[in-house]
PDB file of C-alpha atoms in Angstrom:
ATOM      1  CA  MET Z   1     -27.840   0.857  31.152  1.00 86.00           C
ATOM      2  CA  ARG Z   2     -26.941   3.055  28.155  1.00 90.00           C
ATOM      3  CA  LEU Z   3     -23.345   3.354  29.380  1.00 93.00           C
ATOM      4  CA  ILE Z   4     -22.984  -0.430  29.657  1.00 93.00           C
ATOM      5  CA  LEU Z   5     -24.383  -0.847  26.149  1.00 91.00           C
ATOM      6  CA  LEU Z   6     -22.022   1.849  24.884  1.00 92.00           C
ATOM      7  CA  LEU Z   7     -19.078   0.023  26.488  1.00 93.00           C
ATOM      8  CA  LEU Z   8     -20.053  -3.385  25.081  1.00 91.00           C
ATOM      9  CA  ALA Z   9     -20.750  -1.891  21.658  1.00 90.00           C
ATOM     10  CA  GLY Z  10     -17.253  -0.383  21.601  1.00 90.00           C
ATOM     11  CA  ILE Z  11     -15.639  -3.712  22.410  1.00 92.00           C
ATOM     12  CA  PHE Z  12     -17.656  -6.093  20.250  1.00 91.00           C
ATOM     13  CA  VAL Z  13     -20.086  -4.462  17.830  1.00 90.00           C
ATOM     14  CA  ASN Z  14     -18.181  -1.335  16.758  1.00 89.00           C
ATOM     15  CA  ASN Z  15     -14.685  -2.755  17.232  1.00 90.00           C
ATOM     16  CA  TYR Z  16     -12.291  -0.309  15.594  1.00 91.00           C
ATOM     17  CA  ILE Z  17     -10.173  -3.024  14.017  1.00 90.00           C
ATOM     18  CA  PHE Z  18     -12.693  -5.646  12.959  1.00 89.00           C
ATOM     19  CA  SER Z  19     -15.783  -3.648  12.063  1.00 88.00           C
ATOM     20  CA  GLN Z  20     -14.501  -0.151  11.307  1.00 88.00           C
ATOM     21  CA  PHE Z  21     -11.016  -1.128  10.031  1.00 87.00           C
ATOM     22  CA  LEU Z  22      -9.242   1.641  11.936  1.00 88.00           C
ATOM     23  CA  GLY Z  23      -5.807   1.129  13.484  1.00 85.00           C
ATOM     24  CA  ILE Z  24      -4.735  -1.694  11.192  1.00 84.00           C
ATOM     25  CA  CYS Z  25      -1.040  -0.659  10.998  1.00 81.00           C
ATOM     26  CA  PRO Z  26      -0.188  -1.218  14.683  1.00 81.00           C
ATOM     27  CA  PHE Z  27      -2.571  -4.177  14.755  1.00 84.00           C
ATOM     28  CA  LEU Z  28      -0.593  -6.044  12.103  1.00 84.00           C
ATOM     29  CA  GLY Z  29       2.825  -4.712  13.114  1.00 81.00           C
ATOM     30  CA  VAL Z  30       2.803  -5.312  16.868  1.00 77.00           C
ATOM     31  CA  SER Z  31       0.700  -8.465  17.057  1.00 80.00           C
ATOM     32  CA  LYS Z  32       3.494 -11.038  16.783  1.00 83.00           C
ATOM     33  CA  LYS Z  33       3.945 -11.495  20.549  1.00 88.00           C
ATOM     34  CA  VAL Z  34       1.317 -11.315  23.277  1.00 91.00           C
ATOM     35  CA  GLU Z  35       3.542  -9.279  25.625  1.00 87.00           C
ATOM     36  CA  THR Z  36       4.191  -6.618  23.002  1.00 85.00           C
ATOM     37  CA  ALA Z  37       0.533  -6.582  21.961  1.00 89.00           C
ATOM     38  CA  ALA Z  38      -0.542  -6.173  25.590  1.00 89.00           C
ATOM     39  CA  GLY Z  39       1.843  -3.245  26.024  1.00 85.00           C
ATOM     40  CA  MET Z  40       0.531  -1.610  22.877  1.00 84.00           C
ATOM     41  CA  GLY Z  41      -3.041  -2.288  23.969  1.00 88.00           C
ATOM     42  CA  ILE Z  42      -2.474  -0.632  27.349  1.00 86.00           C
ATOM     43  CA  ALA Z  43      -0.778   2.361  25.713  1.00 83.00           C
ATOM     44  CA  VAL Z  44      -3.652   2.738  23.234  1.00 87.00           C
ATOM     45  CA  ILE Z  45      -6.229   2.452  26.044  1.00 90.00           C
ATOM     46  CA  PHE Z  46      -4.496   5.212  27.963  1.00 86.00           C
ATOM     47  CA  VAL Z  47      -4.149   7.461  24.903  1.00 88.00           C
ATOM     48  CA  ILE Z  48      -7.712   6.938  23.632  1.00 92.00           C
ATOM     49  CA  VAL Z  49      -9.357   7.543  27.007  1.00 94.00           C
ATOM     50  CA  LEU Z  50      -7.307  10.677  27.673  1.00 92.00           C
ATOM     51  CA  ALA Z  51      -7.786  11.850  24.076  1.00 93.00           C
ATOM     52  CA  CYS Z  52     -11.566  11.392  24.325  1.00 95.00           C
ATOM     53  CA  ALA Z  53     -11.685  13.439  27.508  1.00 96.00           C
ATOM     54  CA  ALA Z  54      -9.365  16.178  26.241  1.00 95.00           C
ATOM     55  CA  THR Z  55     -10.920  16.471  22.786  1.00 96.00           C
ATOM     56  CA  TRP Z  56     -14.450  16.591  24.221  1.00 97.00           C
ATOM     57  CA  LEU Z  57     -13.423  19.436  26.504  1.00 96.00           C
ATOM     58  CA  ILE Z  58     -11.616  21.318  23.744  1.00 96.00           C
ATOM     59  CA  TYR Z  59     -14.449  20.881  21.264  1.00 97.00           C
ATOM     60  CA  ASN Z  60     -17.329  21.734  23.599  1.00 96.00           C
ATOM     61  CA  LEU Z  61     -15.667  24.372  25.773  1.00 96.00           C
ATOM     62  CA  ILE Z  62     -13.396  26.137  23.288  1.00 95.00           C
ATOM     63  CA  LEU Z  63     -14.198  25.429  19.633  1.00 96.00           C
ATOM     64  CA  VAL Z  64     -18.023  25.522  19.790  1.00 96.00           C
ATOM     65  CA  PRO Z  65     -18.320  28.729  21.887  1.00 96.00           C
ATOM     66  CA  LEU Z  66     -15.833  30.488  19.604  1.00 96.00           C
ATOM     67  CA  GLY Z  67     -17.529  29.238  16.429  1.00 95.00           C
ATOM     68  CA  LEU Z  68     -14.388  27.374  15.363  1.00 95.00           C
ATOM     69  CA  GLU Z  69     -15.886  23.876  15.039  1.00 93.00           C
ATOM     70  CA  TYR Z  70     -14.281  23.454  11.621  1.00 94.00           C
ATOM     71  CA  LEU Z  71     -10.839  23.316  13.311  1.00 95.00           C
ATOM     72  CA  TYR Z  72     -11.671  20.113  15.189  1.00 95.00           C
ATOM     73  CA  ASN Z  73      -9.324  17.903  13.111  1.00 93.00           C
ATOM     74  CA  ILE Z  74      -6.298  20.089  13.768  1.00 94.00           C
ATOM     75  CA  ALA Z  75      -7.111  20.468  17.456  1.00 94.00           C
ATOM     76  CA  PHE Z  76      -7.737  16.737  17.912  1.00 94.00           C
ATOM     77  CA  ILE Z  77      -4.490  15.760  16.169  1.00 92.00           C
ATOM     78  CA  LEU Z  78      -2.475  18.206  18.301  1.00 92.00           C
ATOM     79  CA  VAL Z  79      -3.985  16.814  21.512  1.00 90.00           C
ATOM     80  CA  ILE Z  80      -3.352  13.220  20.437  1.00 90.00           C
ATOM     81  CA  ALA Z  81       0.254  13.991  19.441  1.00 89.00           C
ATOM     82  CA  ALA Z  82       0.937  15.574  22.831  1.00 89.00           C
ATOM     83  CA  LEU Z  83      -0.580  12.610  24.678  1.00 86.00           C
ATOM     84  CA  VAL Z  84       1.461  10.117  22.684  1.00 85.00           C
ATOM     85  CA  GLN Z  85       4.659  12.021  23.442  1.00 88.00           C
ATOM     86  CA  PHE Z  86       3.798  11.831  27.128  1.00 86.00           C
ATOM     87  CA  ILE Z  87       3.136   8.062  26.901  1.00 83.00           C
ATOM     88  CA  GLU Z  88       6.344   7.509  24.945  1.00 85.00           C
ATOM     89  CA  MET Z  89       8.442   9.291  27.582  1.00 89.00           C
ATOM     90  CA  PHE Z  90       6.697   7.374  30.372  1.00 89.00           C
ATOM     91  CA  ILE Z  91       7.219   3.945  28.754  1.00 84.00           C
ATOM     92  CA  LYS Z  92      10.832   4.761  27.885  1.00 88.00           C
ATOM     93  CA  LYS Z  93      11.559   5.528  31.560  1.00 91.00           C
ATOM     94  CA  SER Z  94       9.420   2.835  33.191  1.00 90.00           C
ATOM     95  CA  SER Z  95       9.873  -0.130  30.811  1.00 86.00           C
ATOM     96  CA  PRO Z  96      12.808   0.160  28.396  1.00 88.00           C
ATOM     97  CA  SER Z  97      12.272  -3.400  27.128  1.00 86.00           C
ATOM     98  CA  LEU Z  98       8.654  -2.635  26.166  1.00 80.00           C
ATOM     99  CA  TYR Z  99       9.823   0.631  24.599  1.00 83.00           C
ATOM    100  CA  GLN Z 100      12.316  -1.328  22.446  1.00 83.00           C
ATOM    101  CA  ALA Z 101       9.735  -3.989  21.559  1.00 76.00           C
ATOM    102  CA  LEU Z 102       7.142  -1.432  20.445  1.00 75.00           C
ATOM    103  CA  GLY Z 103       9.753   0.369  18.381  1.00 74.00           C
ATOM    104  CA  VAL Z 104       8.387   2.654  15.689  1.00 73.00           C
ATOM    105  CA  TYR Z 105       4.780   1.665  16.428  1.00 72.00           C
ATOM    106  CA  LEU Z 106       4.661   3.649  19.667  1.00 75.00           C
ATOM    107  CA  PRO Z 107       5.070   7.062  17.995  1.00 78.00           C
ATOM    108  CA  LEU Z 108       2.699   5.825  15.289  1.00 74.00           C
ATOM    109  CA  ILE Z 109      -0.133   5.919  17.848  1.00 78.00           C
ATOM    110  CA  THR Z 110      -0.128   9.630  17.004  1.00 73.00           C
ATOM    111  CA  THR Z 111      -1.368   8.790  13.524  1.00 72.00           C
ATOM    112  CA  ASN Z 112      -3.426   5.777  14.629  1.00 79.00           C
ATOM    113  CA  CYS Z 113      -6.764   6.519  13.084  1.00 86.00           C
ATOM    114  CA  ALA Z 114      -8.554   4.577  15.861  1.00 90.00           C
ATOM    115  CA  VAL Z 115      -7.607   7.318  18.322  1.00 92.00           C
ATOM    116  CA  LEU Z 116      -8.816  10.097  16.052  1.00 92.00           C
ATOM    117  CA  GLY Z 117     -11.825   7.997  15.039  1.00 93.00           C
ATOM    118  CA  CYS Z 118     -12.960   7.695  18.635  1.00 94.00           C
ATOM    119  CA  ALA Z 119     -12.691  11.441  19.216  1.00 94.00           C
ATOM    120  CA  VAL Z 120     -14.569  12.218  16.006  1.00 95.00           C
ATOM    121  CA  THR Z 121     -17.256   9.607  16.807  1.00 94.00           C
ATOM    122  CA  ASN Z 122     -17.858  11.281  20.163  1.00 95.00           C
ATOM    123  CA  MET Z 123     -18.258  14.634  18.464  1.00 94.00           C
ATOM    124  CA  GLN Z 124     -20.492  13.376  15.637  1.00 95.00           C
ATOM    125  CA  ASN Z 125     -22.805  11.411  17.946  1.00 94.00           C
ATOM    126  CA  GLY Z 126     -23.105  14.317  20.385  1.00 94.00           C
ATOM    127  CA  TYR Z 127     -22.056  12.276  23.410  1.00 96.00           C
ATOM    128  CA  ASN Z 128     -21.872  14.032  26.762  1.00 96.00           C
ATOM    129  CA  PHE Z 129     -18.595  13.906  28.707  1.00 97.00           C
ATOM    130  CA  ILE Z 130     -19.307  10.618  30.538  1.00 97.00           C
ATOM    131  CA  GLU Z 131     -20.561   8.930  27.355  1.00 96.00           C
ATOM    132  CA  ALA Z 132     -17.440  10.101  25.512  1.00 97.00           C
ATOM    133  CA  ILE Z 133     -15.208   8.568  28.200  1.00 97.00           C
ATOM    134  CA  VAL Z 134     -17.179   5.294  28.215  1.00 97.00           C
ATOM    135  CA  ASN Z 135     -17.073   5.170  24.410  1.00 96.00           C
ATOM    136  CA  GLY Z 136     -13.305   5.709  24.601  1.00 96.00           C
ATOM    137  CA  ILE Z 137     -12.894   2.922  27.157  1.00 96.00           C
ATOM    138  CA  GLY Z 138     -15.025   0.577  25.048  1.00 96.00           C
ATOM    139  CA  GLY Z 139     -13.268   1.410  21.799  1.00 95.00           C
ATOM    140  CA  ALA Z 140      -9.819   1.172  23.348  1.00 95.00           C
ATOM    141  CA  GLY Z 141     -10.749  -2.019  25.179  1.00 95.00           C
ATOM    142  CA  GLY Z 142     -11.947  -3.481  21.891  1.00 94.00           C
ATOM    143  CA  PHE Z 143      -8.667  -2.481  20.235  1.00 94.00           C
ATOM    144  CA  ALA Z 144      -6.631  -4.076  23.042  1.00 94.00           C
ATOM    145  CA  PHE Z 145      -8.823  -7.185  23.048  1.00 94.00           C
ATOM    146  CA  ALA Z 146      -8.426  -7.603  19.288  1.00 93.00           C
ATOM    147  CA  ILE Z 147      -4.652  -7.072  19.205  1.00 93.00           C
ATOM    148  CA  ILE Z 148      -3.974  -9.397  22.162  1.00 94.00           C
ATOM    149  CA  LEU Z 149      -6.294 -12.096  20.796  1.00 93.00           C
ATOM    150  CA  PHE Z 150      -4.671 -11.878  17.382  1.00 92.00           C
ATOM    151  CA  ALA Z 151      -1.170 -11.984  18.886  1.00 92.00           C
ATOM    152  CA  GLY Z 152      -2.072 -15.191  20.701  1.00 92.00           C
ATOM    153  CA  ILE Z 153      -3.255 -16.725  17.439  1.00 90.00           C
ATOM    154  CA  ARG Z 154      -0.110 -15.602  15.598  1.00 88.00           C
ATOM    155  CA  GLU Z 155       2.117 -17.060  18.319  1.00 89.00           C
ATOM    156  CA  ARG Z 156       0.402 -20.438  17.976  1.00 88.00           C
ATOM    157  CA  ILE Z 157       0.555 -20.372  14.178  1.00 86.00           C
ATOM    158  CA  ALA Z 158       4.267 -19.476  14.123  1.00 79.00           C
ATOM    159  CA  TYR Z 159       5.348 -23.012  15.030  1.00 81.00           C
ATOM    160  CA  ASN Z 160       3.133 -24.807  12.502  1.00 82.00           C
ATOM    161  CA  ASP Z 161       4.011 -26.105   9.061  1.00 83.00           C
ATOM    162  CA  ILE Z 162       2.819 -23.391   6.712  1.00 84.00           C
ATOM    163  CA  PRO Z 163       3.174 -23.320   2.923  1.00 86.00           C
ATOM    164  CA  LYS Z 164       5.884 -20.859   1.917  1.00 86.00           C
ATOM    165  CA  SER Z 165       3.444 -18.701  -0.067  1.00 85.00           C
ATOM    166  CA  PHE Z 166       1.304 -18.115   3.047  1.00 86.00           C
ATOM    167  CA  ASP Z 167       4.123 -17.650   5.552  1.00 82.00           C
ATOM    168  CA  GLY Z 168       4.248 -14.301   7.330  1.00 80.00           C
ATOM    169  CA  PHE Z 169       2.073 -11.383   6.263  1.00 81.00           C
ATOM    170  CA  PRO Z 170      -0.339 -13.279   3.935  1.00 87.00           C
ATOM    171  CA  LEU Z 171      -1.342 -15.625   6.751  1.00 86.00           C
ATOM    172  CA  ALA Z 172      -1.727 -12.650   9.104  1.00 85.00           C
ATOM    173  CA  LEU Z 173      -4.145 -11.017   6.661  1.00 87.00           C
ATOM    174  CA  ILE Z 174      -6.124 -14.235   6.290  1.00 88.00           C
ATOM    175  CA  GLY Z 175      -6.328 -14.606  10.075  1.00 87.00           C
ATOM    176  CA  ALA Z 176      -7.382 -10.977  10.511  1.00 88.00           C
ATOM    177  CA  GLY Z 177     -10.046 -11.426   7.845  1.00 89.00           C
ATOM    178  CA  LEU Z 178     -11.431 -14.516   9.557  1.00 89.00           C
ATOM    179  CA  MET Z 179     -11.496 -12.731  12.911  1.00 89.00           C
ATOM    180  CA  SER Z 180     -13.256  -9.793  11.282  1.00 88.00           C
ATOM    181  CA  VAL Z 181     -15.923 -12.114   9.913  1.00 89.00           C
ATOM    182  CA  SER Z 182     -16.404 -13.618  13.370  1.00 85.00           C
ATOM    183  CA  PHE Z 183     -16.887 -10.141  14.894  1.00 85.00           C
ATOM    184  CA  LEU Z 184     -19.446  -9.435  12.185  1.00 83.00           C
ATOM    185  CA  GLY Z 185     -21.668 -11.865  14.096  1.00 80.00           C
ATOM    186  CA  PHE Z 186     -21.998  -9.256  16.861  1.00 82.00           C
ATOM    187  CA  SER Z 187     -23.397  -6.600  14.510  1.00 79.00           C
ATOM    188  CA  GLY Z 188     -26.973  -5.690  15.220  1.00 75.00           C
ATOM    189  CA  LEU Z 189     -26.912  -7.008  18.794  1.00 73.00           C
ATOM    190  CA  ILE Z 190     -26.697  -3.559  20.378  1.00 74.00           C
ATOM    191  CA  LYS Z 191     -28.638  -0.596  19.037  1.00 72.00           C
ATOM    192  CA  LEU Z 192     -27.859   2.818  20.530  1.00 69.00           C
TER     193      LEU Z 192
END
């Protein structure tokens, strides 16, 4: 039951974008088309889940026994950078059109604070390996859910009559703010 609550909390209650405000750069940059947002969401899911597993292992099996816990930031960033390079090479070979559509935002997953935030959350909350993976799946699923949902809204808004002063980025920020307020309604539903 705890794992299900951890998963649901990652998607709705502790959503990295709407409640913790992590990963905003790719959220705003890649959310203009649903296809691109879905590709980014899948890439982020893959990176976060692998990063949670790898960083948990590195922290608990290498850094803690050696008394080097203070190096967790450097170790986590190196692991995340390596995983993103792997994903980038895979997407470039398997789907060149998605690679082109994601553009500069794909390598920016390396510095996406949602990925690092998930790894650090696992460490700070003392999750075991399975809980760390489930938290990663929930957090990444919440990220993908938010970016795809927002892309759908932006696609629908794009063909409407919008005052010039709100066209583009200002309207995106207003929409993201309204979605964030709606996700605030989930806060307090799940206590872990």
